[in-house]
Amino acid sequence: MEAVTLSQYASQFMSVTVIAIFMAISPGADFAMITRNSLLYRRRAGLCSALGVSVAIWVHVGYSIAGLAVIIANSPMAYTVIKYCGAAYLIYMGVTTIMSRHTIQAATSQGTMNALSAFKTGFLTNALNPKTTVFFLSIFTQVVDRATPVGIQLVYGAIISMAHLVWFSGVALFLTHPKLLRAFNNARHIIEGVVGVVLIGFGVKIALLGS
């Protein structure tokens, strides 16, 4: 029976896996936040933020399995609330990054962003990201059949979550390589300003999405 089940959902499995990889590697707010925390607060902060993104995926999995994905897809108000909350958070983080440019240098040398704070920034960035919501709406309203067992849907969720964890952990590890950090340290203030502007830019883009 198990073999039959796996064979039955093989097409869905492949589709979800491909979409999961694309979701993870496509440039966006998650990537900008992981970059910010990795460069400004070092490796542990980047990895904890990656874990936060991965865990936040389960928020989207939860409302999708509960059937709320269909409601959101057909409710402009619900989607608008998600959109503006995500936009406001990114703009806030971008402004905070720019405004704290003169204090981050001392902070980063001591690694002042604790694991919980790093986790929360990653979690909130993904949980409030309407782009991720759109991906899940497409997956659970077009790819995954309503008759798909909850257990199989949870497997799909695990695939998406793991894809994000692996990708963003890799990004954090790459950006915090000692040789790269030495180069980044020479242009720290410029990088802080650029990252802040990018986060604000993503926030504005999200706010204007669909307007």
mmCIF file of C-alpha atoms in Angstrom:
data_model
loop_
_atom_site.group_PDB
_atom_site.id
_atom_site.type_symbol
_atom_site.label_atom_id
_atom_site.label_comp_id
_atom_site.label_asym_id
_atom_site.label_seq_id
_atom_site.Cartn_x
_atom_site.Cartn_y
_atom_site.Cartn_z
ATOM 1 C CA MET A 1 0.000 0.000 0.000
ATOM 2 C CA GLU A 2 2.843 2.381 0.888
ATOM 3 C CA ALA A 3 4.529 1.838 -2.476
ATOM 4 C CA VAL A 4 1.255 2.508 -4.259
ATOM 5 C CA THR A 5 0.805 5.738 -2.271
ATOM 6 C CA LEU A 6 4.292 6.985 -3.066
ATOM 7 C CA SER A 7 3.805 6.172 -6.721
ATOM 8 C CA GLN A 8 0.432 7.882 -6.737
ATOM 9 C CA TYR A 9 1.871 11.168 -5.471
ATOM 10 C CA ALA A 10 5.210 11.007 -7.294
ATOM 11 C CA SER A 11 4.200 13.788 -9.689
ATOM 12 C CA GLN A 12 3.143 16.066 -6.838
ATOM 13 C CA PHE A 13 6.335 15.219 -4.970
ATOM 14 C CA MET A 14 8.528 16.260 -7.895
ATOM 15 C CA SER A 15 6.535 19.444 -8.500
ATOM 16 C CA VAL A 16 6.696 20.484 -4.848
ATOM 17 C CA THR A 17 10.431 19.732 -4.678
ATOM 18 C CA VAL A 18 11.182 21.881 -7.727
ATOM 19 C CA ILE A 19 9.016 24.726 -6.413
ATOM 20 C CA ALA A 20 10.652 24.432 -2.966
ATOM 21 C CA ILE A 21 14.121 24.834 -4.453
ATOM 22 C CA PHE A 22 12.999 27.802 -6.523
ATOM 23 C CA MET A 23 11.325 29.382 -3.489
ATOM 24 C CA ALA A 24 14.518 29.085 -1.457
ATOM 25 C CA ILE A 25 17.053 30.356 -3.972
ATOM 26 C CA SER A 26 15.027 33.160 -5.564
ATOM 27 C CA PRO A 27 16.287 36.558 -4.354
ATOM 28 C CA GLY A 28 14.000 38.261 -1.897
ATOM 29 C CA ALA A 29 13.456 39.526 1.619
ATOM 30 C CA ASP A 30 14.646 36.289 3.249
ATOM 31 C CA PHE A 31 17.962 36.468 1.409
ATOM 32 C CA ALA A 32 18.409 40.134 2.311
ATOM 33 C CA MET A 33 17.764 39.453 5.997
ATOM 34 C CA ILE A 34 20.110 36.456 6.133
ATOM 35 C CA THR A 35 22.766 38.590 4.437
ATOM 36 C CA ARG A 36 22.206 41.401 6.935
ATOM 37 C CA ASN A 37 22.493 39.217 10.012
ATOM 38 C CA SER A 38 25.400 37.167 8.677
ATOM 39 C CA LEU A 39 27.527 40.152 7.708
ATOM 40 C CA LEU A 40 26.675 42.417 10.610
ATOM 41 C CA TYR A 41 26.338 39.873 13.411
ATOM 42 C CA ARG A 42 28.423 36.956 12.149
ATOM 43 C CA ARG A 43 27.888 33.255 11.537
ATOM 44 C CA ARG A 44 25.750 32.218 14.507
ATOM 45 C CA ALA A 45 23.253 34.997 13.823
ATOM 46 C CA GLY A 46 23.065 33.995 10.165
ATOM 47 C CA LEU A 47 22.503 30.342 10.977
ATOM 48 C CA CYS A 48 19.884 31.119 13.632
ATOM 49 C CA SER A 49 18.103 33.381 11.156
ATOM 50 C CA ALA A 50 18.157 30.560 8.593
ATOM 51 C CA LEU A 51 16.556 28.294 11.197
ATOM 52 C CA GLY A 52 13.911 30.958 11.824
ATOM 53 C CA VAL A 53 13.058 31.083 8.125
ATOM 54 C CA SER A 54 12.827 27.292 8.023
ATOM 55 C CA VAL A 55 10.498 27.150 11.037
ATOM 56 C CA ALA A 56 8.337 29.974 9.645
ATOM 57 C CA ILE A 57 7.649 27.791 6.616
ATOM 58 C CA TRP A 58 5.488 25.672 8.905
ATOM 59 C CA VAL A 59 3.205 28.653 9.516
ATOM 60 C CA HIS A 60 2.398 28.635 5.806
ATOM 61 C CA VAL A 61 2.133 24.846 5.791
ATOM 62 C CA GLY A 62 -0.281 25.015 8.725
ATOM 63 C CA TYR A 63 -2.768 27.436 7.208
ATOM 64 C CA SER A 64 -2.505 25.689 3.844
ATOM 65 C CA ILE A 65 -3.361 22.279 5.281
ATOM 66 C CA ALA A 66 -6.146 23.848 7.355
ATOM 67 C CA GLY A 67 -7.684 25.114 4.126
ATOM 68 C CA LEU A 68 -7.004 28.780 4.832
ATOM 69 C CA ALA A 69 -4.921 29.023 1.676
ATOM 70 C CA VAL A 70 -8.128 28.912 -0.345
ATOM 71 C CA ILE A 71 -9.665 31.608 1.873
ATOM 72 C CA ILE A 72 -6.609 33.868 1.515
ATOM 73 C CA ALA A 73 -6.552 33.286 -2.224
ATOM 74 C CA ASN A 74 -10.132 34.508 -2.446
ATOM 75 C CA SER A 75 -9.920 37.257 0.191
ATOM 76 C CA PRO A 76 -8.225 40.470 -0.930
ATOM 77 C CA MET A 77 -8.508 41.827 2.615
ATOM 78 C CA ALA A 78 -6.643 38.893 4.199
ATOM 79 C CA TYR A 79 -3.867 39.074 1.629
ATOM 80 C CA THR A 80 -3.621 42.862 2.004
ATOM 81 C CA VAL A 81 -3.150 42.555 5.768
ATOM 82 C CA ILE A 82 -0.325 40.058 5.272
ATOM 83 C CA LYS A 83 1.216 42.250 2.578
ATOM 84 C CA TYR A 84 1.313 45.446 4.622
ATOM 85 C CA CYS A 85 2.496 43.738 7.808
ATOM 86 C CA GLY A 86 5.394 42.213 5.882
ATOM 87 C CA ALA A 87 6.186 45.500 4.157
ATOM 88 C CA ALA A 88 6.144 47.448 7.427
ATOM 89 C CA TYR A 89 8.469 44.959 9.103
ATOM 90 C CA LEU A 90 11.039 45.061 6.290
ATOM 91 C CA ILE A 91 10.987 48.844 6.110
ATOM 92 C CA TYR A 92 11.428 49.014 9.881
ATOM 93 C CA MET A 93 14.415 46.636 9.767
ATOM 94 C CA GLY A 94 15.922 48.583 6.868
ATOM 95 C CA VAL A 95 15.601 51.915 8.656
ATOM 96 C CA THR A 96 16.986 50.367 11.847
ATOM 97 C CA THR A 97 20.002 49.049 9.949
ATOM 98 C CA ILE A 98 20.738 52.447 8.405
ATOM 99 C CA MET A 99 20.164 54.389 11.627
ATOM 100 C CA SER A 100 22.413 52.064 13.627
ATOM 101 C CA ARG A 101 25.347 52.179 11.193
ATOM 102 C CA HIS A 102 27.518 53.993 13.707
ATOM 103 C CA THR A 103 26.854 51.537 16.519
ATOM 104 C CA ILE A 104 26.809 48.199 14.672
ATOM 105 C CA GLN A 105 30.561 48.114 14.152
ATOM 106 C CA ALA A 106 31.221 47.922 17.875
ATOM 107 C CA ALA A 107 28.305 45.570 18.372
ATOM 108 C CA THR A 108 29.321 43.086 15.700
ATOM 109 C CA SER A 109 32.804 42.637 17.105
ATOM 110 C CA GLN A 110 31.139 41.376 20.278
ATOM 111 C CA GLY A 111 28.369 39.424 18.566
ATOM 112 C CA THR A 112 25.572 41.205 20.425
ATOM 113 C CA MET A 113 22.680 39.732 18.451
ATOM 114 C CA ASN A 114 21.709 36.705 20.497
ATOM 115 C CA ALA A 115 20.417 33.494 18.987
ATOM 116 C CA LEU A 116 16.772 34.206 19.857
ATOM 117 C CA SER A 117 16.805 37.669 18.269
ATOM 118 C CA ALA A 118 18.415 36.291 15.118
ATOM 119 C CA PHE A 119 15.871 33.471 15.004
ATOM 120 C CA LYS A 120 12.980 35.931 15.379
ATOM 121 C CA THR A 121 14.163 38.179 12.540
ATOM 122 C CA GLY A 122 14.380 35.192 10.213
ATOM 123 C CA PHE A 123 11.026 33.846 11.393
ATOM 124 C CA LEU A 124 9.121 37.118 11.053
ATOM 125 C CA THR A 125 10.674 37.977 7.705
ATOM 126 C CA ASN A 126 9.419 34.726 6.191
ATOM 127 C CA ALA A 127 6.130 34.447 8.079
ATOM 128 C CA LEU A 128 5.115 37.951 6.950
ATOM 129 C CA ASN A 129 6.494 37.605 3.429
ATOM 130 C CA PRO A 130 3.610 37.743 0.928
ATOM 131 C CA LYS A 131 5.872 36.245 -1.752
ATOM 132 C CA THR A 132 6.047 33.063 0.306
ATOM 133 C CA THR A 133 2.285 33.234 0.781
ATOM 134 C CA VAL A 134 1.823 33.418 -2.995
ATOM 135 C CA PHE A 135 4.044 30.365 -3.458
ATOM 136 C CA PHE A 136 2.017 28.388 -0.952
ATOM 137 C CA LEU A 137 -1.241 29.517 -2.501
ATOM 138 C CA SER A 138 -0.029 28.176 -5.836
ATOM 139 C CA ILE A 139 1.181 24.906 -4.304
ATOM 140 C CA PHE A 140 -1.854 24.093 -2.194
ATOM 141 C CA THR A 141 -4.504 25.341 -4.615
ATOM 142 C CA GLN A 142 -3.009 24.157 -7.907
ATOM 143 C CA VAL A 143 -0.376 21.459 -7.319
ATOM 144 C CA VAL A 144 -1.618 19.604 -4.241
ATOM 145 C CA ASP A 145 -4.964 17.937 -4.681
ATOM 146 C CA ARG A 146 -7.581 18.353 -1.954
ATOM 147 C CA ALA A 147 -7.688 14.581 -1.661
ATOM 148 C CA THR A 148 -3.965 14.413 -0.817
ATOM 149 C CA PRO A 149 -3.632 12.885 2.688
ATOM 150 C CA VAL A 150 -2.485 15.220 5.459
ATOM 151 C CA GLY A 151 0.546 12.997 6.047
ATOM 152 C CA ILE A 152 1.693 13.514 2.467
ATOM 153 C CA GLN A 153 1.097 17.251 2.751
ATOM 154 C CA LEU A 154 3.278 17.313 5.884
ATOM 155 C CA VAL A 155 6.024 15.609 3.886
ATOM 156 C CA TYR A 156 5.723 18.380 1.309
ATOM 157 C CA GLY A 157 6.012 20.924 4.105
ATOM 158 C CA ALA A 158 9.138 19.218 5.408
ATOM 159 C CA ILE A 159 10.687 19.343 1.921
ATOM 160 C CA ILE A 160 10.033 23.069 1.600
ATOM 161 C CA SER A 161 11.287 23.780 5.120
ATOM 162 C CA MET A 162 14.460 21.735 4.619
ATOM 163 C CA ALA A 163 15.178 23.398 1.272
ATOM 164 C CA HIS A 164 15.110 26.795 2.976
ATOM 165 C CA LEU A 165 17.229 25.637 5.898
ATOM 166 C CA VAL A 166 19.914 24.106 3.672
ATOM 167 C CA TRP A 167 20.045 27.044 1.262
ATOM 168 C CA PHE A 168 20.118 29.847 3.818
ATOM 169 C CA SER A 169 22.511 28.003 6.112
ATOM 170 C CA GLY A 170 24.802 27.693 3.100
ATOM 171 C CA VAL A 171 24.414 31.414 2.401
ATOM 172 C CA ALA A 172 25.293 32.245 6.022
ATOM 173 C CA LEU A 173 28.329 29.968 5.977
ATOM 174 C CA PHE A 174 29.537 31.401 2.682
ATOM 175 C CA LEU A 175 29.133 35.034 3.700
ATOM 176 C CA THR A 176 30.923 34.491 7.003
ATOM 177 C CA HIS A 177 33.986 32.822 5.496
ATOM 178 C CA PRO A 178 37.021 34.564 7.088
ATOM 179 C CA LYS A 179 38.409 35.769 3.747
ATOM 180 C CA LEU A 180 35.094 37.301 2.749
ATOM 181 C CA LEU A 181 34.620 38.911 6.150
ATOM 182 C CA ARG A 182 37.994 40.614 5.921
ATOM 183 C CA ALA A 183 36.942 42.131 2.614
ATOM 184 C CA PHE A 184 33.529 43.115 3.965
ATOM 185 C CA ASN A 185 35.073 44.750 7.036
ATOM 186 C CA ASN A 186 36.905 47.187 4.775
ATOM 187 C CA ALA A 187 33.588 48.404 3.379
ATOM 188 C CA ARG A 188 31.402 47.874 6.441
ATOM 189 C CA HIS A 189 29.642 51.237 6.440
ATOM 190 C CA ILE A 190 28.844 51.014 2.749
ATOM 191 C CA ILE A 191 27.482 47.475 3.152
ATOM 192 C CA GLU A 192 25.341 48.494 6.128
ATOM 193 C CA GLY A 193 23.816 51.314 4.104
ATOM 194 C CA VAL A 194 23.240 49.130 1.041
ATOM 195 C CA VAL A 195 21.627 46.332 3.071
ATOM 196 C CA GLY A 196 19.358 48.838 4.803
ATOM 197 C CA VAL A 197 18.287 50.365 1.499
ATOM 198 C CA VAL A 198 17.680 46.907 -0.008
ATOM 199 C CA LEU A 199 15.429 45.924 2.913
ATOM 200 C CA ILE A 200 13.476 49.181 2.579
ATOM 201 C CA GLY A 201 13.265 48.591 -1.161
ATOM 202 C CA PHE A 202 11.788 45.127 -0.655
ATOM 203 C CA GLY A 203 9.333 46.575 1.849
ATOM 204 C CA VAL A 204 8.179 49.265 -0.575
ATOM 205 C CA LYS A 205 7.968 46.738 -3.403
ATOM 206 C CA ILE A 206 5.805 44.456 -1.284
ATOM 207 C CA ALA A 207 3.563 47.358 -0.231
ATOM 208 C CA LEU A 208 3.023 48.303 -3.877
ATOM 209 C CA LEU A 209 2.542 44.693 -5.000
ATOM 210 C CA GLY A 210 -0.742 44.378 -6.802
ATOM 211 C CA SER A 211 -1.523 48.063 -6.354
#
